[in-house]
mmCIF file of C-alpha atoms in Angstrom:
data_model
loop_
_atom_site.group_PDB
_atom_site.id
_atom_site.type_symbol
_atom_site.label_atom_id
_atom_site.label_comp_id
_atom_site.label_asym_id
_atom_site.label_seq_id
_atom_site.Cartn_x
_atom_site.Cartn_y
_atom_site.Cartn_z
ATOM 1 C CA UNK A 4 30.550 -2.777 67.900
ATOM 2 C CA UNK A 5 32.747 -0.429 67.320
ATOM 3 C CA UNK A 6 31.656 2.853 69.275
ATOM 4 C CA UNK A 7 29.852 2.841 73.018
ATOM 5 C CA UNK A 8 25.648 3.943 73.109
ATOM 6 C CA UNK A 9 26.615 5.331 75.694
ATOM 7 C CA UNK A 10 29.157 7.812 75.022
ATOM 8 C CA UNK A 11 29.861 7.374 71.558
ATOM 9 C CA UNK A 12 33.379 6.546 72.706
ATOM 10 C CA UNK A 13 35.506 3.283 71.568
ATOM 11 C CA UNK A 14 34.983 -0.309 72.506
ATOM 12 C CA UNK A 15 37.117 -3.252 73.058
ATOM 13 C CA UNK A 16 37.315 -6.904 73.528
ATOM 14 C CA UNK A 17 37.835 -7.778 76.908
ATOM 15 C CA UNK A 18 36.639 -9.972 79.580
ATOM 16 C CA UNK A 19 35.006 -8.223 82.158
ATOM 17 C CA UNK A 20 36.147 -9.098 86.299
ATOM 18 C CA UNK A 21 33.492 -11.338 87.147
ATOM 19 C CA UNK A 22 33.479 -12.700 83.776
ATOM 20 C CA UNK A 23 34.587 -15.664 81.305
ATOM 21 C CA UNK A 24 34.241 -14.356 77.638
ATOM 22 C CA UNK A 25 34.517 -12.203 75.817
ATOM 23 C CA UNK A 26 32.562 -8.133 75.672
ATOM 24 C CA UNK A 27 32.496 -4.847 74.244
ATOM 25 C CA UNK A 28 33.937 -2.816 76.166
ATOM 26 C CA UNK A 29 33.884 1.782 76.021
ATOM 27 C CA UNK A 30 37.428 2.510 76.863
ATOM 28 C CA UNK A 31 36.398 5.503 77.882
ATOM 29 C CA UNK A 32 33.227 5.016 80.331
ATOM 30 C CA UNK A 33 34.132 1.598 81.430
ATOM 31 C CA UNK A 34 30.263 0.457 80.568
ATOM 32 C CA UNK A 35 29.958 -3.607 78.610
ATOM 33 C CA UNK A 36 28.091 -3.674 76.144
ATOM 34 C CA UNK A 37 26.523 -7.167 76.078
ATOM 35 C CA UNK A 38 25.096 -8.882 72.672
ATOM 36 C CA UNK A 39 21.782 -11.484 73.158
ATOM 37 C CA UNK A 40 20.426 -14.496 71.009
ATOM 38 C CA UNK A 41 17.401 -12.660 69.393
ATOM 39 C CA UNK A 42 14.041 -14.749 69.409
ATOM 40 C CA UNK A 43 11.952 -15.074 66.429
ATOM 41 C CA UNK A 44 8.343 -15.990 66.802
ATOM 42 C CA UNK A 45 5.483 -17.383 64.984
ATOM 43 C CA UNK A 46 2.541 -19.104 64.323
ATOM 44 C CA UNK A 47 1.343 -22.792 62.792
ATOM 45 C CA UNK A 48 -1.976 -21.032 61.455
ATOM 46 C CA UNK A 49 -4.707 -24.490 60.803
ATOM 47 C CA UNK A 50 -8.183 -23.944 59.125
ATOM 48 C CA UNK A 51 -9.708 -27.316 58.207
ATOM 49 C CA UNK A 52 -6.609 -29.596 58.650
ATOM 50 C CA UNK A 53 -5.110 -26.996 56.462
ATOM 51 C CA UNK A 54 -2.131 -24.455 56.939
ATOM 52 C CA UNK A 55 -2.175 -20.696 55.985
ATOM 53 C CA UNK A 56 1.508 -20.586 54.304
ATOM 54 C CA UNK A 57 2.592 -16.586 52.684
ATOM 55 C CA UNK A 58 4.945 -16.252 49.998
ATOM 56 C CA UNK A 59 7.330 -13.897 51.250
ATOM 57 C CA UNK A 60 7.655 -10.482 49.601
ATOM 58 C CA UNK A 61 10.864 -9.158 50.610
ATOM 59 C CA UNK A 62 14.379 -11.259 51.334
ATOM 60 C CA UNK A 63 15.855 -13.254 52.773
ATOM 61 C CA UNK A 64 14.088 -16.101 50.095
ATOM 62 C CA UNK A 65 11.791 -13.346 49.141
ATOM 63 C CA UNK A 66 9.459 -15.695 46.319
ATOM 64 C CA UNK A 67 9.912 -18.438 48.977
ATOM 65 C CA UNK A 68 6.745 -20.043 51.338
ATOM 66 C CA UNK A 69 6.753 -19.247 55.364
ATOM 67 C CA UNK A 70 5.106 -19.630 58.062
ATOM 68 C CA UNK A 71 4.233 -16.121 59.947
ATOM 69 C CA UNK A 72 7.200 -15.244 61.939
ATOM 70 C CA UNK A 73 9.603 -12.468 62.837
ATOM 71 C CA UNK A 74 10.800 -10.746 65.513
ATOM 72 C CA UNK A 75 10.311 -11.038 69.108
ATOM 73 C CA UNK A 76 10.017 -6.789 69.708
ATOM 74 C CA UNK A 77 10.403 -5.208 72.825
ATOM 75 C CA UNK A 78 7.158 -5.024 75.695
ATOM 76 C CA UNK A 79 4.981 -7.599 73.982
ATOM 77 C CA UNK A 80 4.843 -11.473 74.996
ATOM 78 C CA UNK A 81 5.739 -14.537 72.251
ATOM 79 C CA UNK A 82 2.456 -15.334 72.076
ATOM 80 C CA UNK A 83 1.208 -11.433 71.152
ATOM 81 C CA UNK A 84 4.339 -11.439 69.140
ATOM 82 C CA UNK A 85 3.418 -14.294 66.987
ATOM 83 C CA UNK A 86 -0.508 -12.667 66.530
ATOM 84 C CA UNK A 87 0.801 -9.718 65.154
ATOM 85 C CA UNK A 88 3.102 -11.248 62.505
ATOM 86 C CA UNK A 89 0.237 -13.044 61.559
ATOM 87 C CA UNK A 90 -1.458 -9.674 61.529
ATOM 88 C CA UNK A 91 1.366 -8.756 59.425
ATOM 89 C CA UNK A 92 1.961 -11.299 56.976
ATOM 90 C CA UNK A 93 -1.530 -12.862 56.786
ATOM 91 C CA UNK A 94 -4.291 -10.157 58.177
ATOM 92 C CA UNK A 95 -5.309 -13.346 59.970
ATOM 93 C CA UNK A 96 -6.689 -13.047 63.128
ATOM 94 C CA UNK A 97 -4.526 -16.184 65.445
ATOM 95 C CA UNK A 98 -7.129 -18.123 68.223
ATOM 96 C CA UNK A 99 -6.536 -20.933 70.462
ATOM 97 C CA UNK A 100 -2.915 -20.602 70.513
ATOM 98 C CA UNK A 101 -0.506 -23.477 71.635
ATOM 99 C CA UNK A 102 3.444 -23.142 72.039
ATOM 100 C CA UNK A 103 4.430 -25.751 69.473
ATOM 101 C CA UNK A 104 7.755 -25.942 68.273
ATOM 102 C CA UNK A 105 11.374 -24.114 69.598
ATOM 103 C CA UNK A 106 14.271 -24.829 67.614
ATOM 104 C CA UNK A 107 18.170 -23.715 68.670
ATOM 105 C CA UNK A 108 19.941 -22.160 66.345
ATOM 106 C CA UNK A 109 23.025 -21.378 67.480
ATOM 107 C CA UNK A 110 25.001 -20.408 64.177
ATOM 108 C CA UNK A 111 23.378 -17.302 64.755
ATOM 109 C CA UNK A 112 22.089 -16.747 67.902
ATOM 110 C CA UNK A 113 18.220 -17.144 67.597
ATOM 111 C CA UNK A 114 15.468 -18.961 68.868
ATOM 112 C CA UNK A 115 12.394 -19.727 66.653
ATOM 113 C CA UNK A 116 9.071 -20.443 69.198
ATOM 114 C CA UNK A 117 6.052 -21.154 66.821
ATOM 115 C CA UNK A 118 2.594 -21.694 67.997
ATOM 116 C CA UNK A 119 -0.255 -23.893 67.014
ATOM 117 C CA UNK A 120 -3.491 -21.560 66.127
ATOM 118 C CA UNK A 121 -6.610 -21.238 64.489
ATOM 119 C CA UNK A 122 -7.450 -18.524 61.997
ATOM 120 C CA UNK A 123 -10.838 -16.152 64.124
ATOM 121 C CA UNK A 124 -13.474 -17.190 60.828
ATOM 122 C CA UNK A 125 -11.084 -18.937 58.629
ATOM 123 C CA UNK A 126 -10.219 -15.045 57.159
ATOM 124 C CA UNK A 127 -6.758 -14.076 55.971
ATOM 125 C CA UNK A 128 -5.246 -11.908 53.317
ATOM 126 C CA UNK A 129 -1.912 -10.291 52.294
ATOM 127 C CA UNK A 130 0.578 -8.407 53.834
ATOM 128 C CA UNK A 131 3.152 -6.253 52.929
ATOM 129 C CA UNK A 132 4.988 -8.264 53.631
ATOM 130 C CA UNK A 133 3.313 -11.610 51.232
ATOM 131 C CA UNK A 134 3.157 -11.142 47.757
ATOM 132 C CA UNK A 135 0.373 -14.240 48.475
ATOM 133 C CA UNK A 136 -1.194 -16.608 51.815
ATOM 134 C CA UNK A 137 -2.982 -19.704 50.510
ATOM 135 C CA UNK A 138 -3.980 -22.121 53.055
ATOM 136 C CA UNK A 139 -2.865 -25.776 51.695
ATOM 137 C CA UNK A 140 -3.704 -29.460 52.607
ATOM 138 C CA UNK A 141 -0.904 -31.434 53.375
ATOM 139 C CA UNK A 142 -0.849 -32.996 50.041
ATOM 140 C CA UNK A 143 -0.909 -29.493 48.409
ATOM 141 C CA UNK A 144 2.137 -27.802 50.470
ATOM 142 C CA UNK A 145 5.158 -26.679 48.024
ATOM 143 C CA UNK A 146 7.690 -28.266 49.594
ATOM 144 C CA UNK A 147 10.269 -27.678 47.075
ATOM 145 C CA UNK A 148 9.853 -23.705 47.783
ATOM 146 C CA UNK A 149 9.575 -23.278 51.786
ATOM 147 C CA UNK A 150 11.700 -20.895 52.177
ATOM 148 C CA UNK A 151 13.323 -21.779 55.260
ATOM 149 C CA UNK A 152 14.725 -25.494 57.139
ATOM 150 C CA UNK A 153 12.207 -24.206 60.312
ATOM 151 C CA UNK A 154 9.384 -24.168 58.794
ATOM 152 C CA UNK A 155 10.068 -27.093 56.845
ATOM 153 C CA UNK A 156 10.816 -28.796 59.523
ATOM 154 C CA UNK A 157 7.720 -28.020 61.515
ATOM 155 C CA UNK A 158 5.637 -28.443 58.926
ATOM 156 C CA UNK A 159 6.201 -32.283 57.876
ATOM 157 C CA UNK A 160 6.395 -32.967 62.550
ATOM 158 C CA UNK A 161 2.799 -31.043 62.500
ATOM 159 C CA UNK A 162 1.619 -33.787 59.391
ATOM 160 C CA UNK A 163 2.329 -36.516 60.913
ATOM 161 C CA UNK A 164 0.788 -35.355 64.768
ATOM 162 C CA UNK A 165 -2.433 -34.152 63.059
ATOM 163 C CA UNK A 166 -2.583 -37.965 62.521
ATOM 164 C CA UNK A 167 -1.985 -39.686 65.840
ATOM 165 C CA UNK A 168 -3.860 -36.396 67.499
ATOM 166 C CA UNK A 169 -1.466 -35.836 70.019
ATOM 167 C CA UNK A 170 0.882 -32.333 70.297
ATOM 168 C CA UNK A 171 3.902 -32.052 72.012
ATOM 169 C CA UNK A 172 6.215 -29.078 72.276
ATOM 170 C CA UNK A 173 9.347 -30.476 70.646
ATOM 171 C CA UNK A 174 12.779 -28.279 71.069
ATOM 172 C CA UNK A 175 16.268 -29.399 68.725
ATOM 173 C CA UNK A 176 18.859 -27.092 67.645
ATOM 174 C CA UNK A 177 19.754 -26.762 63.685
ATOM 175 C CA UNK A 178 23.048 -27.176 62.139
ATOM 176 C CA UNK A 179 25.042 -25.386 59.814
ATOM 177 C CA UNK A 180 25.579 -28.461 57.457
ATOM 178 C CA UNK A 181 21.055 -28.448 57.917
ATOM 179 C CA UNK A 182 19.966 -26.271 56.593
ATOM 180 C CA UNK A 183 18.981 -26.397 53.216
ATOM 181 C CA UNK B 41 20.778 4.534 73.361
ATOM 182 C CA UNK B 42 23.065 8.122 72.538
ATOM 183 C CA UNK B 43 24.952 7.032 70.556
ATOM 184 C CA UNK B 44 25.705 4.487 66.928
ATOM 185 C CA UNK B 45 28.037 1.950 67.776
ATOM 186 C CA UNK B 46 29.057 1.894 63.785
ATOM 187 C CA UNK B 47 30.096 5.606 63.328
ATOM 188 C CA UNK B 48 29.729 6.898 67.016
ATOM 189 C CA UNK B 49 27.538 9.859 65.681
ATOM 190 C CA UNK B 50 24.246 10.761 67.930
ATOM 191 C CA UNK B 51 21.251 8.845 66.516
ATOM 192 C CA UNK B 52 17.548 9.657 67.172
ATOM 193 C CA UNK B 53 14.291 8.246 67.545
ATOM 194 C CA UNK B 54 12.443 7.579 64.157
ATOM 195 C CA UNK B 55 10.026 4.946 62.811
ATOM 196 C CA UNK B 56 11.926 3.806 59.538
ATOM 197 C CA UNK B 57 10.383 3.110 55.695
ATOM 198 C CA UNK B 58 7.821 -0.195 55.896
ATOM 199 C CA UNK B 59 8.068 -0.095 59.686
ATOM 200 C CA UNK B 60 5.238 0.859 62.326
ATOM 201 C CA UNK B 61 6.738 1.416 65.204
ATOM 202 C CA UNK B 62 10.401 4.021 66.262
ATOM 203 C CA UNK B 63 13.481 2.549 66.332
ATOM 204 C CA UNK B 64 17.144 3.820 67.213
ATOM 205 C CA UNK B 65 18.291 5.357 63.527
ATOM 206 C CA UNK B 66 22.166 7.310 63.538
ATOM 207 C CA UNK B 67 22.148 10.501 62.979
ATOM 208 C CA UNK B 68 24.463 10.501 59.730
ATOM 209 C CA UNK B 69 25.061 6.421 58.567
ATOM 210 C CA UNK B 70 21.268 6.298 59.148
ATOM 211 C CA UNK B 71 21.588 2.352 60.596
ATOM 212 C CA UNK B 72 18.869 1.400 62.230
ATOM 213 C CA UNK B 73 19.708 -0.517 65.851
ATOM 214 C CA UNK B 74 16.490 -2.841 66.943
ATOM 215 C CA UNK B 75 16.726 -3.755 70.795
ATOM 216 C CA UNK B 76 14.782 -7.017 70.782
ATOM 217 C CA UNK B 77 13.671 -9.138 74.701
ATOM 218 C CA UNK B 78 16.428 -11.358 76.215
ATOM 219 C CA UNK B 79 16.033 -14.819 76.679
ATOM 220 C CA UNK B 80 17.202 -16.055 80.425
ATOM 221 C CA UNK B 81 17.597 -19.835 80.022
ATOM 222 C CA UNK B 82 17.616 -22.179 83.969
ATOM 223 C CA UNK B 83 16.968 -25.277 85.118
ATOM 224 C CA UNK B 84 14.849 -26.778 87.776
ATOM 225 C CA UNK B 85 16.956 -30.125 88.336
ATOM 226 C CA UNK B 86 15.749 -32.958 90.066
ATOM 227 C CA UNK B 87 17.020 -35.941 92.215
ATOM 228 C CA UNK B 88 14.875 -38.157 94.576
ATOM 229 C CA UNK B 89 12.435 -35.754 94.436
ATOM 230 C CA UNK B 90 14.006 -32.787 95.733
ATOM 231 C CA UNK B 91 14.700 -30.198 93.758
ATOM 232 C CA UNK B 92 18.036 -27.984 94.167
ATOM 233 C CA UNK B 93 17.911 -24.247 94.842
ATOM 234 C CA UNK B 94 20.845 -21.479 94.881
ATOM 235 C CA UNK B 95 21.057 -19.121 97.349
ATOM 236 C CA UNK B 96 22.363 -16.086 95.891
ATOM 237 C CA UNK B 97 25.800 -14.317 96.028
ATOM 238 C CA UNK B 98 24.280 -11.228 93.737
ATOM 239 C CA UNK B 99 22.338 -8.560 93.419
ATOM 240 C CA UNK B 100 19.147 -8.233 92.581
ATOM 241 C CA UNK B 101 17.483 -10.394 95.272
ATOM 242 C CA UNK B 102 20.860 -11.162 97.357
ATOM 243 C CA UNK B 103 20.863 -13.906 100.119
ATOM 244 C CA UNK B 104 16.833 -14.868 98.121
ATOM 245 C CA UNK B 105 16.684 -18.564 96.912
ATOM 246 C CA UNK B 106 16.416 -19.139 92.679
ATOM 247 C CA UNK B 107 17.083 -21.757 90.173
ATOM 248 C CA UNK B 108 19.817 -21.660 88.384
ATOM 249 C CA UNK B 109 19.239 -19.224 84.960
ATOM 250 C CA UNK B 110 20.530 -17.065 83.051
ATOM 251 C CA UNK B 111 20.839 -15.369 80.343
ATOM 252 C CA UNK B 112 21.632 -16.781 77.768
ATOM 253 C CA UNK B 113 24.675 -16.167 74.994
ATOM 254 C CA UNK B 114 25.308 -16.287 71.149
ATOM 255 C CA UNK B 115 26.542 -19.162 69.728
ATOM 256 C CA UNK B 116 24.546 -21.526 72.371
ATOM 257 C CA UNK B 117 21.226 -22.943 72.469
ATOM 258 C CA UNK B 118 19.089 -22.715 75.524
ATOM 259 C CA UNK B 119 19.481 -26.453 76.247
ATOM 260 C CA UNK B 120 23.244 -25.552 76.536
ATOM 261 C CA UNK B 121 22.401 -22.590 78.354
ATOM 262 C CA UNK B 122 20.524 -23.965 80.921
ATOM 263 C CA UNK B 123 23.156 -26.244 81.920
ATOM 264 C CA UNK B 124 25.707 -23.814 81.167
ATOM 265 C CA UNK B 125 24.012 -21.715 84.127
ATOM 266 C CA UNK B 126 23.487 -25.013 86.490
ATOM 267 C CA UNK B 127 27.076 -25.783 86.104
ATOM 268 C CA UNK B 128 27.977 -21.910 86.991
ATOM 269 C CA UNK B 129 25.696 -21.669 89.716
ATOM 270 C CA UNK B 130 25.610 -25.054 90.817
ATOM 271 C CA UNK B 131 28.502 -26.605 90.506
ATOM 272 C CA UNK B 132 25.544 -29.907 89.137
ATOM 273 C CA UNK B 133 25.762 -31.559 85.232
ATOM 274 C CA UNK B 134 22.132 -31.766 84.243
ATOM 275 C CA UNK B 135 20.891 -34.702 82.705
ATOM 276 C CA UNK B 136 17.349 -35.830 80.527
ATOM 277 C CA UNK B 137 16.800 -32.022 80.065
ATOM 278 C CA UNK B 138 13.151 -31.396 79.359
ATOM 279 C CA UNK B 139 11.451 -28.269 78.175
ATOM 280 C CA UNK B 140 9.037 -27.503 80.682
ATOM 281 C CA UNK B 141 8.164 -23.336 81.352
ATOM 282 C CA UNK B 142 7.738 -21.171 79.071
ATOM 283 C CA UNK B 143 7.366 -17.659 80.993
ATOM 284 C CA UNK B 144 7.060 -14.070 78.859
ATOM 285 C CA UNK B 145 7.741 -10.713 81.226
ATOM 286 C CA UNK B 146 6.834 -8.251 78.681
ATOM 287 C CA UNK B 147 7.163 -5.211 80.995
ATOM 288 C CA UNK B 148 10.905 -5.292 81.188
ATOM 289 C CA UNK B 149 11.359 -7.307 77.814
ATOM 290 C CA UNK B 150 11.955 -10.686 78.615
ATOM 291 C CA UNK B 151 11.054 -14.727 77.926
ATOM 292 C CA UNK B 152 12.062 -17.794 81.068
ATOM 293 C CA UNK B 153 12.460 -20.546 79.440
ATOM 294 C CA UNK B 154 13.129 -23.348 82.170
ATOM 295 C CA UNK B 155 14.589 -27.506 81.286
ATOM 296 C CA UNK B 156 13.279 -30.292 84.088
ATOM 297 C CA UNK B 157 16.112 -32.132 84.375
ATOM 298 C CA UNK B 158 18.127 -34.436 86.956
ATOM 299 C CA UNK B 159 21.570 -34.276 87.514
ATOM 300 C CA UNK B 160 24.141 -36.719 87.394
ATOM 301 C CA UNK B 161 25.136 -38.734 90.228
ATOM 302 C CA UNK B 162 22.997 -36.341 92.321
ATOM 303 C CA UNK B 163 27.100 -34.353 92.277
ATOM 304 C CA UNK B 164 26.118 -30.645 93.168
ATOM 305 C CA UNK B 165 28.410 -27.408 94.572
ATOM 306 C CA UNK B 166 28.486 -23.491 95.152
ATOM 307 C CA UNK B 167 29.437 -21.532 91.849
ATOM 308 C CA UNK B 168 30.951 -18.232 92.218
ATOM 309 C CA UNK B 169 27.028 -16.730 91.805
ATOM 310 C CA UNK B 170 26.100 -18.545 94.952
ATOM 311 C CA UNK B 171 26.544 -18.888 99.327
ATOM 312 C CA UNK B 172 24.886 -21.946 99.577
ATOM 313 C CA UNK B 173 22.767 -24.857 97.266
ATOM 314 C CA UNK B 174 20.380 -27.040 98.338
ATOM 315 C CA UNK B 175 18.670 -30.485 97.607
ATOM 316 C CA UNK B 176 14.719 -29.502 98.951
ATOM 317 C CA UNK B 177 11.086 -32.009 99.741
ATOM 318 C CA UNK B 178 8.049 -29.687 98.618
ATOM 319 C CA UNK B 179 8.214 -29.507 102.320
ATOM 320 C CA UNK B 180 11.577 -28.072 103.306
ATOM 321 C CA UNK B 181 11.231 -25.209 100.549
ATOM 322 C CA UNK B 182 11.681 -21.646 101.696
ATOM 323 C CA UNK B 183 8.694 -20.189 100.339
ATOM 324 C CA UNK B 184 8.850 -16.817 102.146
ATOM 325 C CA UNK B 185 12.571 -16.531 100.606
ATOM 326 C CA UNK B 186 12.404 -17.192 96.821
ATOM 327 C CA UNK B 187 13.998 -14.735 95.353
ATOM 328 C CA UNK B 188 11.267 -14.784 92.255
ATOM 329 C CA UNK B 189 8.217 -15.182 90.599
ATOM 330 C CA UNK B 190 8.195 -17.226 88.447
ATOM 331 C CA UNK B 191 10.814 -19.615 90.651
ATOM 332 C CA UNK B 192 8.027 -19.596 92.605
ATOM 333 C CA UNK B 193 5.216 -20.695 90.622
ATOM 334 C CA UNK B 194 7.223 -22.859 89.229
ATOM 335 C CA UNK B 195 8.416 -24.770 91.974
ATOM 336 C CA UNK B 196 4.542 -24.697 92.720
ATOM 337 C CA UNK B 197 3.193 -26.199 89.661
ATOM 338 C CA UNK B 198 6.205 -28.960 89.711
ATOM 339 C CA UNK B 199 5.169 -30.543 92.596
ATOM 340 C CA UNK B 200 1.393 -30.450 91.464
ATOM 341 C CA UNK B 201 2.451 -32.333 88.527
ATOM 342 C CA UNK B 202 4.849 -34.484 89.623
ATOM 343 C CA UNK B 203 1.639 -35.487 91.835
ATOM 344 C CA UNK B 204 0.309 -36.549 88.745
ATOM 345 C CA UNK B 205 3.131 -37.737 86.842
ATOM 346 C CA UNK B 206 2.478 -35.681 83.197
ATOM 347 C CA UNK B 207 4.862 -32.443 82.974
ATOM 348 C CA UNK B 208 3.211 -30.271 79.916
ATOM 349 C CA UNK B 209 5.409 -27.135 78.834
ATOM 350 C CA UNK B 210 3.666 -24.517 80.375
ATOM 351 C CA UNK B 211 3.133 -20.261 78.586
ATOM 352 C CA UNK B 212 2.110 -18.155 80.104
ATOM 353 C CA UNK B 213 3.466 -13.870 81.200
ATOM 354 C CA UNK B 214 3.877 -12.441 84.691
ATOM 355 C CA UNK B 215 2.673 -9.009 84.853
ATOM 356 C CA UNK B 216 4.020 -6.087 86.995
ATOM 357 C CA UNK B 217 1.692 -6.668 89.815
ATOM 358 C CA UNK B 218 2.628 -10.618 90.432
ATOM 359 C CA UNK B 219 6.202 -9.483 90.728
ATOM 360 C CA UNK B 220 6.095 -9.991 94.507
#
């Protein structure tokens, strides 16, 4: 951040009064600009024991498989955002959504929230950010071509939980060394 | 938002290519500026069946009681943020943290995440954003002086869950008409 969004003057890093960390503060109008973590919302769509994955049409990790997910938008709920991404990437309507997995990724200031869900009428297609979508059984998952660690971990846990029929909400952090 | 954070020129609202909603885009350097929801993290600290509440020293809702919570910072996890706020507002060390309650507040683009926790050594104090802190039994909670609907709802659910000994993670949205 170099310039103030309110007046266009330059900003500098300083610790505002009453605060304990550096913020970008405008050198002219003194506005304090807070920069906060972003939320990524997505779904783990399950239909007849198979999981819907999307092959990414865009970077990062173009050509790799992922769960439908993306940045939460202003004015929506986490559930609405996860359903929206599932429509945008896989042309599928999420049903019976239940929060399932939260990942903190502090080194890039992101929080992931995945909902387990069904697929309305078992239907899906291919949205503009995917080149291909497919329902996979556990033994068909392309484990070596999964786009992100949070997706691989969520898939692994899902199949373990499905075996027990119990789906607790889990929270954990992903560290840089775990990124591969 | 009036000015670009990268070059200081004016921004205008437009729908970028490949997008489907208006963003602030710089009229000179064409940078797209995304504005996303913010995460508020907090704790529901429990010690010997009593809940730690903080009387707010600052607006909004100065003088009303709340759970320790605040904006998540870049570079931390939701759990670390919730523990940090509990220290800052109540000088208490959260232990045994478990995600308990998620609230979406879409009309102000916020997501709340509360962790249930214990208090190290049952100790607490008063941080700079509080004028008073206190452990309350259910029948002592100042229900008419609770600062925010998300806090009232979390407290109500906690005491109901404590009666059954089962603490499921819940997610729901708070609508504007529920704000009182």
